[in-house]
Amino acid sequence: MNGIEKITARIEADGKSAVEEILRQAGEKADAVRGEYARQAQAEAEQARRTGDEAAQRQLERLESAARMEARKELLSAKQTCLDETFDAALRRLTELPEADYAALLARMAARESRTGREEIILSSRDRDRVGPQVAAQANALLAKDAAPQLARDLADGSRTGEILSRVVTGASAVLQGAALLTLSQETRDMAGGLILKDGNVEINCSFEAQLRALRESMAAEIAGILFA
């Protein structure tokens, strides 16, 4: 092989080696780039997964919180409804008592709540027609019965004899004349049941609605304990 051929061969060999080195380096760089991109892609995918998981968890927590709140509202509403129905049922049971029991109940209420013994008994129009006279008569009988022990004590005391005799005469006169101390009013009121005692401008509301409302208010703490337990 002459010199030229040797040089040519050497150039070709060197070029081939250079090409191979270039290709090797390029391959390494390509592998490095692919690895870097793969790592970035993996990191981004992991971040996306974590972000997605966190967002999903937050959404789940929001839904669970809303569900718990809605459940509490529903439970509270159900308890309130049960309480309303209980008092409504109590009102119905009172108004549906047998006539004799109903009249006796109103009479006891009138006698218990009377302050002067001179009040008018105001009933609903239905009750006035149905039990009005019985209520007035029984209430006055109860007042007289309750007053007897006090009358005996006052007589024993002796310091109020004149006043006592006046009350006895007034009461006896009312009995003889058929005039009750508590009187049945011609007036009626719109109420489910119960009565109202009226003495001049002073009224005592003993309607069932008012009595149950007062009972419910007096039980406010206990009711709150039931509702919010």
JSON list of C-alpha atoms in Angstrom, two decimals:
[
{"chain": "A", "resi": 1, "resn": "MET", "atom": "CA", "xyz": [0.00, 0.00, 0.00]},
{"chain": "A", "resi": 2, "resn": "ASN", "atom": "CA", "xyz": [1.49, 3.32, -1.09]},
{"chain": "A", "resi": 3, "resn": "GLY", "atom": "CA", "xyz": [1.52, 6.40, 1.07]},
{"chain": "A", "resi": 4, "resn": "ILE", "atom": "CA", "xyz": [-1.59, 7.89, -0.37]},
{"chain": "A", "resi": 5, "resn": "GLU", "atom": "CA", "xyz": [-3.57, 4.73, 0.23]},
{"chain": "A", "resi": 6, "resn": "LYS", "atom": "CA", "xyz": [-2.22, 4.55, 3.75]},
{"chain": "A", "resi": 7, "resn": "ILE", "atom": "CA", "xyz": [-3.24, 8.11, 4.44]},
{"chain": "A", "resi": 8, "resn": "THR", "atom": "CA", "xyz": [-6.67, 7.52, 2.91]},
{"chain": "A", "resi": 9, "resn": "ALA", "atom": "CA", "xyz": [-7.15, 4.39, 4.93]},
{"chain": "A", "resi": 10, "resn": "ARG", "atom": "CA", "xyz": [-6.05, 6.24, 8.04]},
{"chain": "A", "resi": 11, "resn": "ILE", "atom": "CA", "xyz": [-8.48, 9.05, 7.35]},
{"chain": "A", "resi": 12, "resn": "GLU", "atom": "CA", "xyz": [-11.29, 6.59, 6.80]},
{"chain": "A", "resi": 13, "resn": "ALA", "atom": "CA", "xyz": [-10.41, 4.71, 9.99]},
{"chain": "A", "resi": 14, "resn": "ASP", "atom": "CA", "xyz": [-10.16, 7.92, 11.98]},
{"chain": "A", "resi": 15, "resn": "GLY", "atom": "CA", "xyz": [-13.43, 9.18, 10.49]},
{"chain": "A", "resi": 16, "resn": "LYS", "atom": "CA", "xyz": [-15.12, 5.93, 11.27]},
{"chain": "A", "resi": 17, "resn": "SER", "atom": "CA", "xyz": [-13.84, 6.11, 14.84]},
{"chain": "A", "resi": 18, "resn": "ALA", "atom": "CA", "xyz": [-14.96, 9.74, 15.12]},
{"chain": "A", "resi": 19, "resn": "VAL", "atom": "CA", "xyz": [-18.39, 8.87, 13.81]},
{"chain": "A", "resi": 20, "resn": "GLU", "atom": "CA", "xyz": [-18.67, 6.00, 16.22]},
{"chain": "A", "resi": 21, "resn": "GLU", "atom": "CA", "xyz": [-17.58, 8.27, 19.11]},
{"chain": "A", "resi": 22, "resn": "ILE", "atom": "CA", "xyz": [-20.03, 10.91, 18.04]},
{"chain": "A", "resi": 23, "resn": "LEU", "atom": "CA", "xyz": [-22.77, 8.34, 17.81]},
{"chain": "A", "resi": 24, "resn": "ARG", "atom": "CA", "xyz": [-21.83, 6.92, 21.21]},
{"chain": "A", "resi": 25, "resn": "GLN", "atom": "CA", "xyz": [-21.85, 10.35, 22.82]},
{"chain": "A", "resi": 26, "resn": "ALA", "atom": "CA", "xyz": [-25.10, 11.20, 21.11]},
{"chain": "A", "resi": 27, "resn": "GLY", "atom": "CA", "xyz": [-26.60, 7.97, 22.36]},
{"chain": "A", "resi": 28, "resn": "GLU", "atom": "CA", "xyz": [-25.48, 8.72, 25.89]},
{"chain": "A", "resi": 29, "resn": "LYS", "atom": "CA", "xyz": [-26.87, 12.22, 25.65]},
{"chain": "A", "resi": 30, "resn": "ALA", "atom": "CA", "xyz": [-30.10, 10.85, 24.24]},
{"chain": "A", "resi": 31, "resn": "ASP", "atom": "CA", "xyz": [-30.31, 8.33, 27.05]},
{"chain": "A", "resi": 32, "resn": "ALA", "atom": "CA", "xyz": [-29.63, 11.08, 29.56]},
{"chain": "A", "resi": 33, "resn": "VAL", "atom": "CA", "xyz": [-32.28, 13.32, 28.03]},
{"chain": "A", "resi": 34, "resn": "ARG", "atom": "CA", "xyz": [-34.76, 10.47, 27.93]},
{"chain": "A", "resi": 35, "resn": "GLY", "atom": "CA", "xyz": [-33.95, 9.64, 31.55]},
{"chain": "A", "resi": 36, "resn": "GLU", "atom": "CA", "xyz": [-34.36, 13.25, 32.61]},
{"chain": "A", "resi": 37, "resn": "TYR", "atom": "CA", "xyz": [-37.66, 13.56, 30.80]},
{"chain": "A", "resi": 38, "resn": "ALA", "atom": "CA", "xyz": [-38.76, 10.27, 32.28]},
{"chain": "A", "resi": 39, "resn": "ARG", "atom": "CA", "xyz": [-37.88, 11.52, 35.76]},
{"chain": "A", "resi": 40, "resn": "GLN", "atom": "CA", "xyz": [-39.68, 14.80, 35.15]},
{"chain": "A", "resi": 41, "resn": "ALA", "atom": "CA", "xyz": [-42.67, 12.99, 33.74]},
{"chain": "A", "resi": 42, "resn": "GLN", "atom": "CA", "xyz": [-42.71, 10.65, 36.73]},
{"chain": "A", "resi": 43, "resn": "ALA", "atom": "CA", "xyz": [-42.39, 13.57, 39.15]},
{"chain": "A", "resi": 44, "resn": "GLU", "atom": "CA", "xyz": [-45.15, 15.49, 37.40]},
{"chain": "A", "resi": 45, "resn": "ALA", "atom": "CA", "xyz": [-47.34, 12.41, 37.32]},
{"chain": "A", "resi": 46, "resn": "GLU", "atom": "CA", "xyz": [-46.72, 11.83, 41.04]},
{"chain": "A", "resi": 47, "resn": "GLN", "atom": "CA", "xyz": [-47.44, 15.47, 41.79]},
{"chain": "A", "resi": 48, "resn": "ALA", "atom": "CA", "xyz": [-50.60, 15.30, 39.72]},
{"chain": "A", "resi": 49, "resn": "ARG", "atom": "CA", "xyz": [-51.62, 12.14, 41.54]},
{"chain": "A", "resi": 50, "resn": "ARG", "atom": "CA", "xyz": [-50.92, 13.73, 44.93]},
{"chain": "A", "resi": 51, "resn": "THR", "atom": "CA", "xyz": [-52.70, 16.90, 43.93]},
{"chain": "A", "resi": 52, "resn": "GLY", "atom": "CA", "xyz": [-55.59, 14.89, 42.62]},
{"chain": "A", "resi": 53, "resn": "ASP", "atom": "CA", "xyz": [-55.68, 12.78, 45.77]},
{"chain": "A", "resi": 54, "resn": "GLU", "atom": "CA", "xyz": [-55.55, 15.89, 47.97]},
{"chain": "A", "resi": 55, "resn": "ALA", "atom": "CA", "xyz": [-58.30, 17.57, 45.97]},
{"chain": "A", "resi": 56, "resn": "ALA", "atom": "CA", "xyz": [-60.37, 14.40, 46.10]},
{"chain": "A", "resi": 57, "resn": "GLN", "atom": "CA", "xyz": [-59.79, 14.13, 49.86]},
{"chain": "A", "resi": 58, "resn": "ARG", "atom": "CA", "xyz": [-60.78, 17.75, 50.40]},
{"chain": "A", "resi": 59, "resn": "GLN", "atom": "CA", "xyz": [-63.90, 17.24, 48.32]},
{"chain": "A", "resi": 60, "resn": "LEU", "atom": "CA", "xyz": [-64.72, 14.09, 50.26]},
{"chain": "A", "resi": 61, "resn": "GLU", "atom": "CA", "xyz": [-64.28, 15.91, 53.56]},
{"chain": "A", "resi": 62, "resn": "ARG", "atom": "CA", "xyz": [-66.52, 18.74, 52.34]},
{"chain": "A", "resi": 63, "resn": "LEU", "atom": "CA", "xyz": [-69.18, 16.26, 51.29]},
{"chain": "A", "resi": 64, "resn": "GLU", "atom": "CA", "xyz": [-68.95, 14.36, 54.57]},
{"chain": "A", "resi": 65, "resn": "SER", "atom": "CA", "xyz": [-69.21, 17.61, 56.55]},
{"chain": "A", "resi": 66, "resn": "ALA", "atom": "CA", "xyz": [-72.23, 18.71, 54.51]},
{"chain": "A", "resi": 67, "resn": "ALA", "atom": "CA", "xyz": [-73.79, 15.28, 54.96]},
{"chain": "A", "resi": 68, "resn": "ARG", "atom": "CA", "xyz": [-73.27, 15.41, 58.73]},
{"chain": "A", "resi": 69, "resn": "MET", "atom": "CA", "xyz": [-74.74, 18.90, 58.88]},
{"chain": "A", "resi": 70, "resn": "GLU", "atom": "CA", "xyz": [-77.74, 17.88, 56.80]},
{"chain": "A", "resi": 71, "resn": "ALA", "atom": "CA", "xyz": [-78.21, 14.79, 58.97]},
{"chain": "A", "resi": 72, "resn": "ARG", "atom": "CA", "xyz": [-78.15, 16.94, 62.12]},
{"chain": "A", "resi": 73, "resn": "LYS", "atom": "CA", "xyz": [-80.69, 19.30, 60.57]},
{"chain": "A", "resi": 74, "resn": "GLU", "atom": "CA", "xyz": [-82.94, 16.40, 59.61]},
{"chain": "A", "resi": 75, "resn": "LEU", "atom": "CA", "xyz": [-82.63, 14.89, 63.09]},
{"chain": "A", "resi": 76, "resn": "LEU", "atom": "CA", "xyz": [-83.35, 18.21, 64.77]},
{"chain": "A", "resi": 77, "resn": "SER", "atom": "CA", "xyz": [-86.35, 18.74, 62.49]},
{"chain": "A", "resi": 78, "resn": "ALA", "atom": "CA", "xyz": [-87.61, 15.24, 63.28]},
{"chain": "A", "resi": 79, "resn": "LYS", "atom": "CA", "xyz": [-87.24, 15.82, 67.02]},
{"chain": "A", "resi": 80, "resn": "GLN", "atom": "CA", "xyz": [-88.98, 19.19, 66.75]},
{"chain": "A", "resi": 81, "resn": "THR", "atom": "CA", "xyz": [-91.80, 17.57, 64.76]},
{"chain": "A", "resi": 82, "resn": "CYS", "atom": "CA", "xyz": [-92.15, 14.85, 67.41]},
{"chain": "A", "resi": 83, "resn": "LEU", "atom": "CA", "xyz": [-92.32, 17.52, 70.11]},
{"chain": "A", "resi": 84, "resn": "ASP", "atom": "CA", "xyz": [-94.95, 19.50, 68.20]},
{"chain": "A", "resi": 85, "resn": "GLU", "atom": "CA", "xyz": [-96.99, 16.36, 67.64]},
{"chain": "A", "resi": 86, "resn": "THR", "atom": "CA", "xyz": [-96.74, 15.48, 71.35]},
{"chain": "A", "resi": 87, "resn": "PHE", "atom": "CA", "xyz": [-98.22, 18.82, 72.41]},
{"chain": "A", "resi": 88, "resn": "ASP", "atom": "CA", "xyz": [-100.81, 18.67, 69.62]},
{"chain": "A", "resi": 89, "resn": "ALA", "atom": "CA", "xyz": [-101.81, 15.21, 70.82]},
{"chain": "A", "resi": 90, "resn": "ALA", "atom": "CA", "xyz": [-102.07, 16.51, 74.39]},
{"chain": "A", "resi": 91, "resn": "LEU", "atom": "CA", "xyz": [-104.39, 19.29, 73.19]},
{"chain": "A", "resi": 92, "resn": "ARG", "atom": "CA", "xyz": [-106.55, 16.78, 71.31]},
{"chain": "A", "resi": 93, "resn": "ARG", "atom": "CA", "xyz": [-106.76, 14.46, 74.30]},
{"chain": "A", "resi": 94, "resn": "LEU", "atom": "CA", "xyz": [-107.87, 17.32, 76.53]},
{"chain": "A", "resi": 95, "resn": "THR", "atom": "CA", "xyz": [-110.59, 18.48, 74.14]},
{"chain": "A", "resi": 96, "resn": "GLU", "atom": "CA", "xyz": [-111.80, 14.91, 73.57]},
{"chain": "A", "resi": 97, "resn": "LEU", "atom": "CA", "xyz": [-112.34, 14.07, 77.23]},
{"chain": "A", "resi": 98, "resn": "PRO", "atom": "CA", "xyz": [-115.78, 12.71, 78.12]},
{"chain": "A", "resi": 99, "resn": "GLU", "atom": "CA", "xyz": [-118.20, 15.52, 78.89]},
{"chain": "A", "resi": 100, "resn": "ALA", "atom": "CA", "xyz": [-118.33, 14.93, 82.66]},
{"chain": "A", "resi": 101, "resn": "ASP", "atom": "CA", "xyz": [-114.55, 14.70, 82.97]},
{"chain": "A", "resi": 102, "resn": "TYR", "atom": "CA", "xyz": [-114.14, 17.75, 80.77]},
{"chain": "A", "resi": 103, "resn": "ALA", "atom": "CA", "xyz": [-116.53, 19.86, 82.87]},
{"chain": "A", "resi": 104, "resn": "ALA", "atom": "CA", "xyz": [-114.80, 18.73, 86.07]},
{"chain": "A", "resi": 105, "resn": "LEU", "atom": "CA", "xyz": [-111.40, 19.68, 84.64]},
{"chain": "A", "resi": 106, "resn": "LEU", "atom": "CA", "xyz": [-112.55, 23.17, 83.66]},
{"chain": "A", "resi": 107, "resn": "ALA", "atom": "CA", "xyz": [-114.18, 23.62, 87.07]},
{"chain": "A", "resi": 108, "resn": "ARG", "atom": "CA", "xyz": [-110.93, 22.72, 88.84]},
{"chain": "A", "resi": 109, "resn": "MET", "atom": "CA", "xyz": [-109.03, 25.13, 86.61]},
{"chain": "A", "resi": 110, "resn": "ALA", "atom": "CA", "xyz": [-111.49, 27.95, 87.33]},
{"chain": "A", "resi": 111, "resn": "ALA", "atom": "CA", "xyz": [-111.40, 27.37, 91.09]},
{"chain": "A", "resi": 112, "resn": "ARG", "atom": "CA", "xyz": [-107.61, 27.09, 91.16]},
{"chain": "A", "resi": 113, "resn": "GLU", "atom": "CA", "xyz": [-106.95, 30.22, 89.07]},
{"chain": "A", "resi": 114, "resn": "SER", "atom": "CA", "xyz": [-109.68, 32.44, 90.55]},
{"chain": "A", "resi": 115, "resn": "ARG", "atom": "CA", "xyz": [-108.27, 35.44, 92.39]},
{"chain": "A", "resi": 116, "resn": "THR", "atom": "CA", "xyz": [-111.38, 37.23, 93.61]},
{"chain": "A", "resi": 117, "resn": "GLY", "atom": "CA", "xyz": [-114.13, 34.65, 93.35]},
{"chain": "A", "resi": 118, "resn": "ARG", "atom": "CA", "xyz": [-116.14, 37.17, 91.31]},
{"chain": "A", "resi": 119, "resn": "GLU", "atom": "CA", "xyz": [-114.78, 36.45, 87.86]},
{"chain": "A", "resi": 120, "resn": "GLU", "atom": "CA", "xyz": [-116.79, 35.64, 84.78]},
{"chain": "A", "resi": 121, "resn": "ILE", "atom": "CA", "xyz": [-116.00, 32.31, 83.16]},
{"chain": "A", "resi": 122, "resn": "ILE", "atom": "CA", "xyz": [-115.51, 32.72, 79.41]},
{"chain": "A", "resi": 123, "resn": "LEU", "atom": "CA", "xyz": [-115.59, 29.55, 77.30]},
{"chain": "A", "resi": 124, "resn": "SER", "atom": "CA", "xyz": [-115.57, 28.74, 73.62]},
{"chain": "A", "resi": 125, "resn": "SER", "atom": "CA", "xyz": [-119.01, 28.81, 72.04]},
{"chain": "A", "resi": 126, "resn": "ARG", "atom": "CA", "xyz": [-119.00, 25.01, 71.81]},
{"chain": "A", "resi": 127, "resn": "ASP", "atom": "CA", "xyz": [-118.04, 24.54, 75.44]},
{"chain": "A", "resi": 128, "resn": "ARG", "atom": "CA", "xyz": [-120.45, 27.19, 76.71]},
{"chain": "A", "resi": 129, "resn": "ASP", "atom": "CA", "xyz": [-123.40, 25.39, 75.18]},
{"chain": "A", "resi": 130, "resn": "ARG", "atom": "CA", "xyz": [-122.13, 21.96, 76.16]},
{"chain": "A", "resi": 131, "resn": "VAL", "atom": "CA", "xyz": [-120.77, 22.30, 79.71]},
{"chain": "A", "resi": 132, "resn": "GLY", "atom": "CA", "xyz": [-121.00, 25.97, 80.71]},
{"chain": "A", "resi": 133, "resn": "PRO", "atom": "CA", "xyz": [-123.50, 25.72, 83.61]},
{"chain": "A", "resi": 134, "resn": "GLN", "atom": "CA", "xyz": [-121.84, 22.59, 85.03]},
{"chain": "A", "resi": 135, "resn": "VAL", "atom": "CA", "xyz": [-118.44, 24.27, 85.01]},
{"chain": "A", "resi": 136, "resn": "ALA", "atom": "CA", "xyz": [-119.70, 27.35, 86.88]},
{"chain": "A", "resi": 137, "resn": "ALA", "atom": "CA", "xyz": [-121.62, 25.33, 89.46]},
{"chain": "A", "resi": 138, "resn": "GLN", "atom": "CA", "xyz": [-118.78, 22.90, 90.14]},
{"chain": "A", "resi": 139, "resn": "ALA", "atom": "CA", "xyz": [-116.19, 25.69, 90.31]},
{"chain": "A", "resi": 140, "resn": "ASN", "atom": "CA", "xyz": [-118.25, 27.57, 92.91]},
{"chain": "A", "resi": 141, "resn": "ALA", "atom": "CA", "xyz": [-118.69, 24.38, 94.92]},
{"chain": "A", "resi": 142, "resn": "LEU", "atom": "CA", "xyz": [-114.93, 23.89, 94.91]},
{"chain": "A", "resi": 143, "resn": "LEU", "atom": "CA", "xyz": [-114.34, 27.49, 95.98]},
{"chain": "A", "resi": 144, "resn": "ALA", "atom": "CA", "xyz": [-116.81, 27.10, 98.86]},
{"chain": "A", "resi": 145, "resn": "LYS", "atom": "CA", "xyz": [-115.15, 23.85, 99.93]},
{"chain": "A", "resi": 146, "resn": "ASP", "atom": "CA", "xyz": [-111.70, 25.39, 99.82]},
{"chain": "A", "resi": 147, "resn": "ALA", "atom": "CA", "xyz": [-112.90, 28.47, 101.71]},
{"chain": "A", "resi": 148, "resn": "ALA", "atom": "CA", "xyz": [-114.46, 26.52, 104.60]},
{"chain": "A", "resi": 149, "resn": "PRO", "atom": "CA", "xyz": [-111.18, 25.66, 106.41]},
{"chain": "A", "resi": 150, "resn": "GLN", "atom": "CA", "xyz": [-109.97, 29.25, 106.09]},
{"chain": "A", "resi": 151, "resn": "LEU", "atom": "CA", "xyz": [-113.32, 30.49, 107.36]},
{"chain": "A", "resi": 152, "resn": "ALA", "atom": "CA", "xyz": [-113.01, 28.26, 110.39]},
{"chain": "A", "resi": 153, "resn": "ARG", "atom": "CA", "xyz": [-109.51, 29.53, 111.10]},
{"chain": "A", "resi": 154, "resn": "ASP", "atom": "CA", "xyz": [-110.63, 33.15, 110.78]},
{"chain": "A", "resi": 155, "resn": "LEU", "atom": "CA", "xyz": [-113.54, 32.58, 113.17]},
{"chain": "A", "resi": 156, "resn": "ALA", "atom": "CA", "xyz": [-111.21, 30.98, 115.68]},
{"chain": "A", "resi": 157, "resn": "ASP", "atom": "CA", "xyz": [-108.92, 33.99, 115.43]},
{"chain": "A", "resi": 158, "resn": "GLY", "atom": "CA", "xyz": [-111.80, 36.33, 116.28]},
{"chain": "A", "resi": 159, "resn": "SER", "atom": "CA", "xyz": [-110.14, 39.46, 114.93]},
{"chain": "A", "resi": 160, "resn": "ARG", "atom": "CA", "xyz": [-112.05, 39.52, 111.64]},
{"chain": "A", "resi": 161, "resn": "THR", "atom": "CA", "xyz": [-115.51, 38.46, 112.80]},
{"chain": "A", "resi": 162, "resn": "GLY", "atom": "CA", "xyz": [-117.33, 41.37, 111.12]},
{"chain": "A", "resi": 163, "resn": "GLU", "atom": "CA", "xyz": [-115.71, 40.76, 107.77]},
{"chain": "A", "resi": 164, "resn": "ILE", "atom": "CA", "xyz": [-116.37, 37.03, 108.04]},
{"chain": "A", "resi": 165, "resn": "LEU", "atom": "CA", "xyz": [-120.05, 37.50, 108.85]},
{"chain": "A", "resi": 166, "resn": "SER", "atom": "CA", "xyz": [-120.39, 39.85, 105.88]},
{"chain": "A", "resi": 167, "resn": "ARG", "atom": "CA", "xyz": [-118.86, 37.21, 103.58]},
{"chain": "A", "resi": 168, "resn": "VAL", "atom": "CA", "xyz": [-121.14, 34.53, 104.98]},
{"chain": "A", "resi": 169, "resn": "VAL", "atom": "CA", "xyz": [-124.25, 36.67, 104.46]},
{"chain": "A", "resi": 170, "resn": "THR", "atom": "CA", "xyz": [-123.17, 37.59, 100.92]},
{"chain": "A", "resi": 171, "resn": "GLY", "atom": "CA", "xyz": [-122.47, 34.00, 100.07]},
{"chain": "A", "resi": 172, "resn": "ALA", "atom": "CA", "xyz": [-125.71, 32.75, 101.60]},
{"chain": "A", "resi": 173, "resn": "SER", "atom": "CA", "xyz": [-127.67, 35.41, 99.74]},
{"chain": "A", "resi": 174, "resn": "ALA", "atom": "CA", "xyz": [-126.03, 34.38, 96.46]},
{"chain": "A", "resi": 175, "resn": "VAL", "atom": "CA", "xyz": [-126.88, 30.75, 97.08]},
{"chain": "A", "resi": 176, "resn": "LEU", "atom": "CA", "xyz": [-130.48, 31.51, 98.02]},
{"chain": "A", "resi": 177, "resn": "GLN", "atom": "CA", "xyz": [-130.92, 33.68, 94.96]},
{"chain": "A", "resi": 178, "resn": "GLY", "atom": "CA", "xyz": [-129.28, 31.10, 92.71]},
{"chain": "A", "resi": 179, "resn": "ALA", "atom": "CA", "xyz": [-126.56, 33.57, 91.80]},
{"chain": "A", "resi": 180, "resn": "ALA", "atom": "CA", "xyz": [-123.12, 31.99, 91.59]},
{"chain": "A", "resi": 181, "resn": "LEU", "atom": "CA", "xyz": [-120.03, 33.81, 92.80]},
{"chain": "A", "resi": 182, "resn": "LEU", "atom": "CA", "xyz": [-118.28, 32.82, 89.61]},
{"chain": "A", "resi": 183, "resn": "THR", "atom": "CA", "xyz": [-120.62, 33.51, 86.74]},
{"chain": "A", "resi": 184, "resn": "LEU", "atom": "CA", "xyz": [-120.84, 32.08, 83.24]},
{"chain": "A", "resi": 185, "resn": "SER", "atom": "CA", "xyz": [-120.20, 34.88, 80.77]},
{"chain": "A", "resi": 186, "resn": "GLN", "atom": "CA", "xyz": [-122.34, 35.42, 77.72]},
{"chain": "A", "resi": 187, "resn": "GLU", "atom": "CA", "xyz": [-119.12, 36.20, 75.89]},
{"chain": "A", "resi": 188, "resn": "THR", "atom": "CA", "xyz": [-117.27, 33.43, 74.09]},
{"chain": "A", "resi": 189, "resn": "ARG", "atom": "CA", "xyz": [-113.72, 33.22, 72.76]},
{"chain": "A", "resi": 190, "resn": "ASP", "atom": "CA", "xyz": [-112.07, 31.42, 69.87]},
{"chain": "A", "resi": 191, "resn": "MET", "atom": "CA", "xyz": [-110.03, 28.67, 71.56]},
{"chain": "A", "resi": 192, "resn": "ALA", "atom": "CA", "xyz": [-109.74, 24.92, 71.35]},
{"chain": "A", "resi": 193, "resn": "GLY", "atom": "CA", "xyz": [-110.66, 24.44, 74.99]},
{"chain": "A", "resi": 194, "resn": "GLY", "atom": "CA", "xyz": [-110.11, 25.63, 78.51]},
{"chain": "A", "resi": 195, "resn": "LEU", "atom": "CA", "xyz": [-111.41, 28.95, 79.80]},
{"chain": "A", "resi": 196, "resn": "ILE", "atom": "CA", "xyz": [-110.68, 32.57, 80.55]},
{"chain": "A", "resi": 197, "resn": "LEU", "atom": "CA", "xyz": [-111.47, 34.22, 83.88]},
{"chain": "A", "resi": 198, "resn": "LYS", "atom": "CA", "xyz": [-112.43, 37.88, 83.61]},
{"chain": "A", "resi": 199, "resn": "ASP", "atom": "CA", "xyz": [-112.92, 40.40, 86.40]},
{"chain": "A", "resi": 200, "resn": "GLY", "atom": "CA", "xyz": [-113.41, 43.86, 84.96]},
{"chain": "A", "resi": 201, "resn": "ASN", "atom": "CA", "xyz": [-110.36, 44.63, 82.84]},
{"chain": "A", "resi": 202, "resn": "VAL", "atom": "CA", "xyz": [-108.31, 41.80, 84.32]},
{"chain": "A", "resi": 203, "resn": "GLU", "atom": "CA", "xyz": [-108.21, 38.48, 82.51]},
{"chain": "A", "resi": 204, "resn": "ILE", "atom": "CA", "xyz": [-106.54, 35.20, 83.37]},
{"chain": "A", "resi": 205, "resn": "ASN", "atom": "CA", "xyz": [-105.95, 33.07, 80.30]},
{"chain": "A", "resi": 206, "resn": "CYS", "atom": "CA", "xyz": [-106.55, 29.41, 81.16]},
{"chain": "A", "resi": 207, "resn": "SER", "atom": "CA", "xyz": [-107.13, 28.24, 77.61]},
{"chain": "A", "resi": 208, "resn": "PHE", "atom": "CA", "xyz": [-105.56, 24.90, 76.82]},
{"chain": "A", "resi": 209, "resn": "GLU", "atom": "CA", "xyz": [-103.38, 26.56, 74.21]},
{"chain": "A", "resi": 210, "resn": "ALA", "atom": "CA", "xyz": [-102.00, 29.05, 76.76]},
{"chain": "A", "resi": 211, "resn": "GLN", "atom": "CA", "xyz": [-101.55, 26.36, 79.41]},
{"chain": "A", "resi": 212, "resn": "LEU", "atom": "CA", "xyz": [-99.65, 24.04, 77.06]},
{"chain": "A", "resi": 213, "resn": "ARG", "atom": "CA", "xyz": [-97.56, 26.95, 75.76]},
{"chain": "A", "resi": 214, "resn": "ALA", "atom": "CA", "xyz": [-96.60, 27.88, 79.32]},
{"chain": "A", "resi": 215, "resn": "LEU", "atom": "CA", "xyz": [-95.78, 24.26, 80.07]},
{"chain": "A", "resi": 216, "resn": "ARG", "atom": "CA", "xyz": [-93.61, 24.05, 76.99]},
{"chain": "A", "resi": 217, "resn": "GLU", "atom": "CA", "xyz": [-91.76, 27.23, 77.93]},
{"chain": "A", "resi": 218, "resn": "SER", "atom": "CA", "xyz": [-91.21, 26.00, 81.49]},
{"chain": "A", "resi": 219, "resn": "MET", "atom": "CA", "xyz": [-89.69, 22.84, 80.03]},
{"chain": "A", "resi": 220, "resn": "ALA", "atom": "CA", "xyz": [-87.40, 24.78, 77.66]},
{"chain": "A", "resi": 221, "resn": "ALA", "atom": "CA", "xyz": [-84.16, 23.51, 79.22]},
{"chain": "A", "resi": 222, "resn": "GLU", "atom": "CA", "xyz": [-85.37, 19.93, 79.29]},
{"chain": "A", "resi": 223, "resn": "ILE", "atom": "CA", "xyz": [-86.64, 20.19, 75.73]},
{"chain": "A", "resi": 224, "resn": "ALA", "atom": "CA", "xyz": [-83.30, 21.64, 74.57]},
{"chain": "A", "resi": 225, "resn": "GLY", "atom": "CA", "xyz": [-81.58, 18.68, 76.20]},
{"chain": "A", "resi": 226, "resn": "ILE", "atom": "CA", "xyz": [-83.80, 16.32, 74.25]},
{"chain": "A", "resi": 227, "resn": "LEU", "atom": "CA", "xyz": [-83.41, 18.13, 70.94]},
{"chain": "A", "resi": 228, "resn": "PHE", "atom": "CA", "xyz": [-79.68, 18.80, 71.09]},
{"chain": "A", "resi": 229, "resn": "ALA", "atom": "CA", "xyz": [-78.51, 15.65, 72.85]}
]
